[in-house]
Tab-separated table of C-alpha atoms in Angstrom:
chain	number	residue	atom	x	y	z
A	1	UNK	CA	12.551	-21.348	-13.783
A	2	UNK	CA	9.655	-19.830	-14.870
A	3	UNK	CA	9.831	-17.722	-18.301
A	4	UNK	CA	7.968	-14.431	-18.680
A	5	UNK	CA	8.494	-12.015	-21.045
A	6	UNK	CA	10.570	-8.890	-19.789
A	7	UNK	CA	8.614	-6.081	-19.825
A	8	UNK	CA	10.183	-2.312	-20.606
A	9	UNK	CA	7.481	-0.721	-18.739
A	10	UNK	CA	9.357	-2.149	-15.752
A	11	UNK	CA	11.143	0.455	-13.723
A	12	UNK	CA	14.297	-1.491	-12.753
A	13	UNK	CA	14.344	-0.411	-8.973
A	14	UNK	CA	10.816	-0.815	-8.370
A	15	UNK	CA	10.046	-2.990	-5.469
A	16	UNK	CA	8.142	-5.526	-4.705
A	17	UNK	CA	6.982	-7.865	-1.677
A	18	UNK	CA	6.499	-11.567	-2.038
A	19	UNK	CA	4.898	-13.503	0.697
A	20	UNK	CA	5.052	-17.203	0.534
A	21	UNK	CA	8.219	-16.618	-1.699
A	22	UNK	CA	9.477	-20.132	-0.337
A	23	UNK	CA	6.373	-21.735	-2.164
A	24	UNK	CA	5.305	-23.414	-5.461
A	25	UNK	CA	4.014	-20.245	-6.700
A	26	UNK	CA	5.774	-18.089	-4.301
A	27	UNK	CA	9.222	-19.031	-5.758
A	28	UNK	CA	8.212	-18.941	-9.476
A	29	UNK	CA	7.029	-15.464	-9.057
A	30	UNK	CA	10.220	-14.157	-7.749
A	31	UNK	CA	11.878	-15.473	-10.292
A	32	UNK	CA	9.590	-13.664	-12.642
A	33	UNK	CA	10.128	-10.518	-10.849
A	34	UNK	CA	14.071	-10.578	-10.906
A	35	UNK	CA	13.783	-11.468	-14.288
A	36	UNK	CA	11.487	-8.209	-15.372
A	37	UNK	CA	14.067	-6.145	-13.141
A	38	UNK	CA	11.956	-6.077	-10.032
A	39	UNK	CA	13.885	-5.852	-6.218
A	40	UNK	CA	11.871	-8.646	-4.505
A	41	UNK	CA	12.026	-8.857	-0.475
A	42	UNK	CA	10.754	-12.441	0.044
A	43	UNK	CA	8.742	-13.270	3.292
A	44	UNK	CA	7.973	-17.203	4.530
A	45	UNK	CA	8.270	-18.368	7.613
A	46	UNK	CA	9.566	-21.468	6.376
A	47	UNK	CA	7.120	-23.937	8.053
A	48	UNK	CA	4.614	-24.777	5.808
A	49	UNK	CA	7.581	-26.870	3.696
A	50	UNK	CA	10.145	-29.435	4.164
A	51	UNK	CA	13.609	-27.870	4.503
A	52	UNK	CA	14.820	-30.025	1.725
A	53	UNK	CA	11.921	-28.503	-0.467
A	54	UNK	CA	12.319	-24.819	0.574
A	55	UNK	CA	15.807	-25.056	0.035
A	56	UNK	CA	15.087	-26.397	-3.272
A	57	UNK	CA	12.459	-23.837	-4.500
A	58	UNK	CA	14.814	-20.694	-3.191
A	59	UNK	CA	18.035	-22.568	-4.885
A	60	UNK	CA	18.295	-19.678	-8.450
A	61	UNK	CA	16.854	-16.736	-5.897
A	62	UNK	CA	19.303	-16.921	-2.973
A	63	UNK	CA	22.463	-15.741	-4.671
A	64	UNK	CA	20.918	-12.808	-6.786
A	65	UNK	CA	21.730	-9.874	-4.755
A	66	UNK	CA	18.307	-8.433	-5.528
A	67	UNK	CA	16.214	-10.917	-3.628
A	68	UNK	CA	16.180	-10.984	0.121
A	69	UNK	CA	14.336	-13.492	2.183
A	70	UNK	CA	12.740	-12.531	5.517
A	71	UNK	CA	11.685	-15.404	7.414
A	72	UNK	CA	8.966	-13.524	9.251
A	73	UNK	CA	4.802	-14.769	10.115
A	74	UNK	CA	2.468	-12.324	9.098
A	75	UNK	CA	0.624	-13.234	12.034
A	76	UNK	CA	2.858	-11.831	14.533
A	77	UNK	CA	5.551	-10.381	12.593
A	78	UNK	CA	6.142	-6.488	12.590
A	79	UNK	CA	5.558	-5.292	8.609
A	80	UNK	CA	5.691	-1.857	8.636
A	81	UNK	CA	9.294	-1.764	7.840
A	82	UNK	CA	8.927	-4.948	5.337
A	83	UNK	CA	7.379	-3.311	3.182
A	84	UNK	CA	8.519	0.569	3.489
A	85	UNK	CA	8.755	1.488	0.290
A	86	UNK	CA	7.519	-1.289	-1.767
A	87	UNK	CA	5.144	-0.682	-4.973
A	88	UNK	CA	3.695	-3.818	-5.014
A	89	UNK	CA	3.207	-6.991	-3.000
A	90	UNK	CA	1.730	-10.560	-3.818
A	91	UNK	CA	0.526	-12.252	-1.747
A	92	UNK	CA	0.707	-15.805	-1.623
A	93	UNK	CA	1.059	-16.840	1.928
A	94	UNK	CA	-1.517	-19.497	2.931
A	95	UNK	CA	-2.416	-22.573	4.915
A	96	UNK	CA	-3.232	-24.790	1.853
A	97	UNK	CA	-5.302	-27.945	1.646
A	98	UNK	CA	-9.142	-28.494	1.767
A	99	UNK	CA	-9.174	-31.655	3.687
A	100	UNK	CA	-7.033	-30.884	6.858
A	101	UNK	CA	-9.604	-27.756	7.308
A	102	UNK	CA	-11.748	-29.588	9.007
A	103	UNK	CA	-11.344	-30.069	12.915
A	104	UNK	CA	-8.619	-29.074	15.419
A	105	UNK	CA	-6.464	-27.315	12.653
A	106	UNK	CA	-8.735	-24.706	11.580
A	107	UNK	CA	-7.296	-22.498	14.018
A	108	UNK	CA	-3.958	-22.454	11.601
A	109	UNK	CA	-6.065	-21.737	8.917
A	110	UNK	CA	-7.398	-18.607	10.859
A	111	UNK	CA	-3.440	-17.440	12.080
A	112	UNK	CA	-2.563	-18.015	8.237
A	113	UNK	CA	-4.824	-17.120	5.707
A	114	UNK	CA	-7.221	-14.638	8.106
A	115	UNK	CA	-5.338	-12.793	10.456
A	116	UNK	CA	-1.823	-12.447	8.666
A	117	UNK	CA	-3.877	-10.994	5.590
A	118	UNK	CA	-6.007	-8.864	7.390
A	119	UNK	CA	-1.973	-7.230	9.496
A	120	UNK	CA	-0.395	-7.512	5.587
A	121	UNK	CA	-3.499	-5.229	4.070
A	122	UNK	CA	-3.137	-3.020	7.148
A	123	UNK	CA	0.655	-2.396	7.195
A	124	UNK	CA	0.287	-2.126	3.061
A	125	UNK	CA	-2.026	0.979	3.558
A	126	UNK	CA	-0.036	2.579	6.384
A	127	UNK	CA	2.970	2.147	4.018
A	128	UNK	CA	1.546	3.367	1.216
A	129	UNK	CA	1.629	0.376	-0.941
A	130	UNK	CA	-0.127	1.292	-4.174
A	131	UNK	CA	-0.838	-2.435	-4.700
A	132	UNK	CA	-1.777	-5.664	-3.047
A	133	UNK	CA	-2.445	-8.675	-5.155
A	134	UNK	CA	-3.950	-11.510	-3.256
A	135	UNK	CA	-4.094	-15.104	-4.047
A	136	UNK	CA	-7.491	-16.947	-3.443
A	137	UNK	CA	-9.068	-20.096	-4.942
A	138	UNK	CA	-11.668	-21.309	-6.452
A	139	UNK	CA	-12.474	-23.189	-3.798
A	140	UNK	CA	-14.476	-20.253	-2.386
A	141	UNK	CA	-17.399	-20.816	-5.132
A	142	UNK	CA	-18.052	-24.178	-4.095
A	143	UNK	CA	-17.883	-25.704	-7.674
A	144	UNK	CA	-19.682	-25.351	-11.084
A	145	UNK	CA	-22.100	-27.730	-12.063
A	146	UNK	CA	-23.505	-25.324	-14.692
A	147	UNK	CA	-21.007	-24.630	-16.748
A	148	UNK	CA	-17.969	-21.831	-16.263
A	149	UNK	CA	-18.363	-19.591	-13.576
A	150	UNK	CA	-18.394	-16.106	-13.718
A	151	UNK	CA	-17.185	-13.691	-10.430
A	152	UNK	CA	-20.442	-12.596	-10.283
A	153	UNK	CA	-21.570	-16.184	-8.852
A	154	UNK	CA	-22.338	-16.264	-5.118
A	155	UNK	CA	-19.468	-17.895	-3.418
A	156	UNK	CA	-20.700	-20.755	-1.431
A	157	UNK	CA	-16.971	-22.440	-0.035
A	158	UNK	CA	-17.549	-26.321	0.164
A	159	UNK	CA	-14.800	-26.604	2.961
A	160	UNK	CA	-13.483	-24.285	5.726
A	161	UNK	CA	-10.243	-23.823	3.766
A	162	UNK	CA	-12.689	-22.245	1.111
A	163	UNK	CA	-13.816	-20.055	4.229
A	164	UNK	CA	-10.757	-18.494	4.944
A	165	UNK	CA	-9.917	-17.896	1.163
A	166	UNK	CA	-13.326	-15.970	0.856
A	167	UNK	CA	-12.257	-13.906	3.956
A	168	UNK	CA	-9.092	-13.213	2.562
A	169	UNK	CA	-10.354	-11.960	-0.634
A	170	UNK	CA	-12.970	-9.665	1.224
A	171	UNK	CA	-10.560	-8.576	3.538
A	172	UNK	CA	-8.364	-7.095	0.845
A	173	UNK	CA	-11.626	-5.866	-0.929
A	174	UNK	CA	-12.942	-4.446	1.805
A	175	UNK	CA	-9.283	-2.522	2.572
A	176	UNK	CA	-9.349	-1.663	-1.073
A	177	UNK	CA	-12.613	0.258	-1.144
A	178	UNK	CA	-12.192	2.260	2.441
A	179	UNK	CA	-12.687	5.867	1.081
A	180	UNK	CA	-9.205	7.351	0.890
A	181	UNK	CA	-7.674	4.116	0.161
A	182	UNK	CA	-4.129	4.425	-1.207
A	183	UNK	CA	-4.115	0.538	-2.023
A	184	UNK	CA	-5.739	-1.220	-4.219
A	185	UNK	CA	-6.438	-4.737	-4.061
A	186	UNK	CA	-6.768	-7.799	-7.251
A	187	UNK	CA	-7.812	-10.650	-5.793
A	188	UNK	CA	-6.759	-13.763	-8.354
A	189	UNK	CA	-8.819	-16.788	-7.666
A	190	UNK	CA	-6.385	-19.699	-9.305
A	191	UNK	CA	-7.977	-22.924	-10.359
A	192	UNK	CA	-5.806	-25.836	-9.510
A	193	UNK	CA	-2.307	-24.684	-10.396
A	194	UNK	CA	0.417	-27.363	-11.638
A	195	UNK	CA	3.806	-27.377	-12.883
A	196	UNK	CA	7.123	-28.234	-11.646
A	197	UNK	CA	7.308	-27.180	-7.455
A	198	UNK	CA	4.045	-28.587	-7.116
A	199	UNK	CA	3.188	-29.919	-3.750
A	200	UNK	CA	3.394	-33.287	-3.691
A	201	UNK	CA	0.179	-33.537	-1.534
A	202	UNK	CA	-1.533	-32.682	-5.238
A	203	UNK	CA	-3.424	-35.024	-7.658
A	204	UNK	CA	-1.232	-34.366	-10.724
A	205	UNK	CA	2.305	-34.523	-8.605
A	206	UNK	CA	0.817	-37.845	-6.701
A	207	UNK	CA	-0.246	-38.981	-10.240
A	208	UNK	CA	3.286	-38.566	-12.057
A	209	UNK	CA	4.644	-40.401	-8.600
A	210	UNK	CA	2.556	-42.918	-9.004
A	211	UNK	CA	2.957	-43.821	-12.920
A	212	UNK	CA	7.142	-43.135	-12.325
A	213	UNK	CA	7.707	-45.336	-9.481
A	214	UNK	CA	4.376	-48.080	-9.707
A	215	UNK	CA	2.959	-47.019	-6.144
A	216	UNK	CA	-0.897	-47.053	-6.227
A	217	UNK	CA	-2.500	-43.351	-5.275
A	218	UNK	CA	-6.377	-42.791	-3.880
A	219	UNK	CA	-9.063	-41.522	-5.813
A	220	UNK	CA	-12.132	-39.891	-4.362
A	221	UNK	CA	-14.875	-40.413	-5.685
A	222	UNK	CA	-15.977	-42.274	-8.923
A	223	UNK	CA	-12.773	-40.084	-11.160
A	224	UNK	CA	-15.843	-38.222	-12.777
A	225	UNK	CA	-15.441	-35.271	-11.122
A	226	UNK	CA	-13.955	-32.363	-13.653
A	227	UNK	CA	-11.215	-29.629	-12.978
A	228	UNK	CA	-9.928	-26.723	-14.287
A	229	UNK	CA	-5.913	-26.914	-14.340
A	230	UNK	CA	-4.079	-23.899	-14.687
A	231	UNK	CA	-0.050	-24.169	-15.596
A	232	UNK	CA	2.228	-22.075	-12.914
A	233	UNK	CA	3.404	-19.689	-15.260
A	234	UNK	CA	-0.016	-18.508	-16.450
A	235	UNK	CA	-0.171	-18.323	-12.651
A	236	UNK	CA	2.612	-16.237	-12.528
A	237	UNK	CA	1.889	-13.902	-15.525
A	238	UNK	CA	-1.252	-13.330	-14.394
A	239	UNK	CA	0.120	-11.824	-10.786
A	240	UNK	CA	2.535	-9.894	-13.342
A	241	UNK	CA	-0.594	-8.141	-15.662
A	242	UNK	CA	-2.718	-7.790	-11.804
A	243	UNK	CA	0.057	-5.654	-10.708
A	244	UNK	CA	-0.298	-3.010	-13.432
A	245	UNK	CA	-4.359	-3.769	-13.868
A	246	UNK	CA	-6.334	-0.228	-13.731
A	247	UNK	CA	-8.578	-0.783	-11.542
A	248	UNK	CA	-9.235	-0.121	-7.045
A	249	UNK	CA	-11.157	-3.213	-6.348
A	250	UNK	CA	-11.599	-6.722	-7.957
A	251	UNK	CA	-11.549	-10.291	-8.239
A	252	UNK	CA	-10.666	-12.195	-10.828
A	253	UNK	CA	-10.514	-15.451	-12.000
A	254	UNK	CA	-6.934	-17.453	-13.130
A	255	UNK	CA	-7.660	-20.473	-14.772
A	256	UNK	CA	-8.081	-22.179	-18.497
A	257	UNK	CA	-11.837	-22.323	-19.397
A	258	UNK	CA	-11.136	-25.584	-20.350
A	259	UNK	CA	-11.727	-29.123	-18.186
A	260	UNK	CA	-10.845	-32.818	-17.497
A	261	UNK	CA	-12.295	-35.487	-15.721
A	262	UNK	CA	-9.516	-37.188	-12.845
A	263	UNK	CA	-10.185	-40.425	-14.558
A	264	UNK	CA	-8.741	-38.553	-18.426
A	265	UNK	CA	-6.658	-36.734	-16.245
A	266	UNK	CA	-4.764	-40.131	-15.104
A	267	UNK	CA	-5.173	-41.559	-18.512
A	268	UNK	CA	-3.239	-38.489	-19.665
A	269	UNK	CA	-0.412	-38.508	-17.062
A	270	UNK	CA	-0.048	-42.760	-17.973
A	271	UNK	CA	0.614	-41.579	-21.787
A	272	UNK	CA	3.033	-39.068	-21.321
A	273	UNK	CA	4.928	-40.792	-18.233
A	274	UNK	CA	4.762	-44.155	-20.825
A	275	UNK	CA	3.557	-46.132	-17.534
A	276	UNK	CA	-0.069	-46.211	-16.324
A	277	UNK	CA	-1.005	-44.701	-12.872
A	278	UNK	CA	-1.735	-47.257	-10.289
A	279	UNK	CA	-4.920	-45.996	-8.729
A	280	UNK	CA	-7.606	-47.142	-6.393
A	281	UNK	CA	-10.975	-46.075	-5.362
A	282	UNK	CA	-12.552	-44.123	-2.267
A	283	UNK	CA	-15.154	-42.451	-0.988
A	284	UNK	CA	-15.248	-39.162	-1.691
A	285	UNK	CA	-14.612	-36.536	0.700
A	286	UNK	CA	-15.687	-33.525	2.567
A	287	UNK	CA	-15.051	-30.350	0.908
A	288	UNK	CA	-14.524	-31.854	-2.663
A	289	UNK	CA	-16.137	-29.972	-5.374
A	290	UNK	CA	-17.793	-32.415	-8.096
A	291	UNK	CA	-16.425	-29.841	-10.829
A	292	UNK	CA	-14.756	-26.653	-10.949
A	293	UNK	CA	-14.370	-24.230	-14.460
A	294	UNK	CA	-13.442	-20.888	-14.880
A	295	UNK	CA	-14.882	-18.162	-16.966
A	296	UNK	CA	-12.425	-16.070	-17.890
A	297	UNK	CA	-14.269	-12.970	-19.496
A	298	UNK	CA	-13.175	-10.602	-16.351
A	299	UNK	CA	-9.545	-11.753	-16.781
A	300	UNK	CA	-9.549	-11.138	-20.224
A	301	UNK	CA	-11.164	-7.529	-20.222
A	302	UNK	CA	-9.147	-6.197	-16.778
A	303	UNK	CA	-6.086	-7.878	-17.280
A	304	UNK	CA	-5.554	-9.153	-20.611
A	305	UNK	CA	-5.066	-12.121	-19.316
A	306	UNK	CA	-5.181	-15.503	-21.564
A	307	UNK	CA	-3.975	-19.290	-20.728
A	308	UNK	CA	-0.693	-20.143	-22.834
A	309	UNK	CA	0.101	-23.775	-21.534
A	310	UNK	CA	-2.102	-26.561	-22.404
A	311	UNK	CA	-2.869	-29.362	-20.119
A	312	UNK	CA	-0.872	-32.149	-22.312
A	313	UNK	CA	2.460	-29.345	-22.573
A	314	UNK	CA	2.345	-28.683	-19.129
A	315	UNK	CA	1.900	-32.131	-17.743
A	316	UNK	CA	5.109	-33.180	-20.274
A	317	UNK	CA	7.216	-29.983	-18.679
A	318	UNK	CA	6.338	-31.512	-14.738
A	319	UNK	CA	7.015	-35.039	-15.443
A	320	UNK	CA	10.041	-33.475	-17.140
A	321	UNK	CA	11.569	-31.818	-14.033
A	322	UNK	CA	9.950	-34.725	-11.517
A	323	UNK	CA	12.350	-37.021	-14.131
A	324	UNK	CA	15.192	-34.330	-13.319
A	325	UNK	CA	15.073	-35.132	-9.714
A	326	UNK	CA	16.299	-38.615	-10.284
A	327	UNK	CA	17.838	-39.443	-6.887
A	328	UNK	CA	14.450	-40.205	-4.582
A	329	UNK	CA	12.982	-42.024	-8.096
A	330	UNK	CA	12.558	-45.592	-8.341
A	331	UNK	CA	11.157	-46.266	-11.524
A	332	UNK	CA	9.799	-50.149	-12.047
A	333	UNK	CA	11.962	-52.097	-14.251
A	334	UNK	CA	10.652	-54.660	-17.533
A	335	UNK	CA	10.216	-57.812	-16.020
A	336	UNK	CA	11.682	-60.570	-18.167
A	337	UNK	CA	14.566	-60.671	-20.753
């Protein structure tokens, strides 16, 4: 579970909306919110995840009598009544993954992360939400080949995914700064967020896989390629400091300031796991950024928002729970006696 400080400011029957709640970031979050002293109405439409995983990532927030999960799509679903009376809602409900943009299911990526934002923003302002904090990506600059990047730099998405994260952040903006507007909108653009619930699909869960059990994982590219990771609960807290953030309109970076090449990245994951990751080379792909690095001087002055986990302590906290789900883990054994 994630830990965030309980806060006193915290009315404890203030409401709030997650979407996604049945996610990696989704589910920490609502955790976060029960702990402050939140009431948290979860929404997923349980698709995007296996049921074993779901089930898994809902298993503390089921029996507290303060969550309730709708299984609902934003895309179709009616929301006025979801979120009657709700302060606040997050929202985290996406079609993820850059490289299955491309092609025949783009149109999912439109349903998810396009239309279901634009009906969420709409039902918020008929409802009188008096905030909406969205989750977007850094995938909608592009990447950062000169150093951090500021919010001021002109998005230029590498990949449609990046398309429909732009769009989902202007949406919101653009709902945010109607005149009149009764919601206001943070949009948090997270650079690559890790920790335990991570989605296997991603390069630090496939790395701790690979080093735990010896099964050789792709890389893209020549490993050069840098990243910004950002641990789940600076994620979460800084959702948490967006909600209460005095401002109409904005968007905001989430992220360290700090990067790693894939290649250091692996080398890091082989030291704490105490097994090197078994890797192989490919061609990079479509939509990859060569590097990606966030300035945080925005998050810092609007939120107050500053990175607490540090790659090394939040790489030994995943492998850590990965280690606690022992039952699906083969790890290799010494040869020899």
């Amino acid at each position: 579970m994630t830990s965030v400080p309980r806060r006193t400011t915290v009315p404890a029957e203030r409401r709030a909306v997650v979407t996604g709640a049945a996610g990696f970031i989704g589910s920490h979050l609502c955790e976060a919110l029960l702990q402050e002293g939140w009431l948290v109405t979860g929404i997923d439409h349980l698709r995007g995840h296996p049921a074993d995983v779901a089930a898994h990532n809902l298993e503390t927030l089921r029996p507290d009598p303060r969550f309730l999960l709708v299984r609902a799509d934003l895309a179709t679903a009616e929301l006025d009544s979801l979120l009657d009376g709700a302060d606040t809602v997050f929202h985290l409900a996406a079609r993820p993954g850059v490289r299955s943009s491309w092609g025949e299911e783009f149109s999912e990526y439109v349903d998810s992360n396009v239309l279901g934002a634009h009906r969420l923003l709409d039902a918020a302002g008929r409802a009188g939400v008096r905030r909406v904090v969205v989750s977007s990506s850094s995938s909608v600059y592009g990447g950062a080949e000169d150093g951090a990047t500021p919010e001021t730099r002109l998005p230029t998405p590498l990949s449609p995914y990046g398309a429909t994260k732009l769009l989902t952040e202007h949406l919101g903006l653009a709902h945010a700064s109607r005149p009149g507007a009764r919601t206001s909108v943070v949009a948090l653009r997270y650079f690559t967020v890790y920790g335990p619930r991570q989605r296997t699909d991603m390069a630090i869960a496939r790395m701790i896989d690979s080093a735990l059990t010896g099964s050789p994982i792709t890389v893209y590219g020549d490993g050069l390629q840098r990243r910004d990771f950002t641990f789940v609960s600076d994620a979460v807290r800084a959702n948490l400091l967006a909600a209460q953030a005095e401002t109409q309109a904005a968007a905001v970076n989430v992220g360290t300031g700090r990067t790693v090449t894939v290649l250091e990245l692996i080398d890091l994951v082989g030291e704490i796991v105490g097994r090197p990751v078994v890797y192989e080379h490919s061609a990079a792909r479509d939509g990859d950024a060569r590097s990606t690095h966030a300035d945080l001087t925005a998050a810092v002055k609007l939120l107050g928002y500053q990175p607490l986990v540090d790659l090394r302590t939040g790489i030994e906290r995943q492998v850590a729970w990965r280690r606690s789900l022992a039952a699906d883990i083969r790890e290799p054994q010494p040869v020899g006696g």
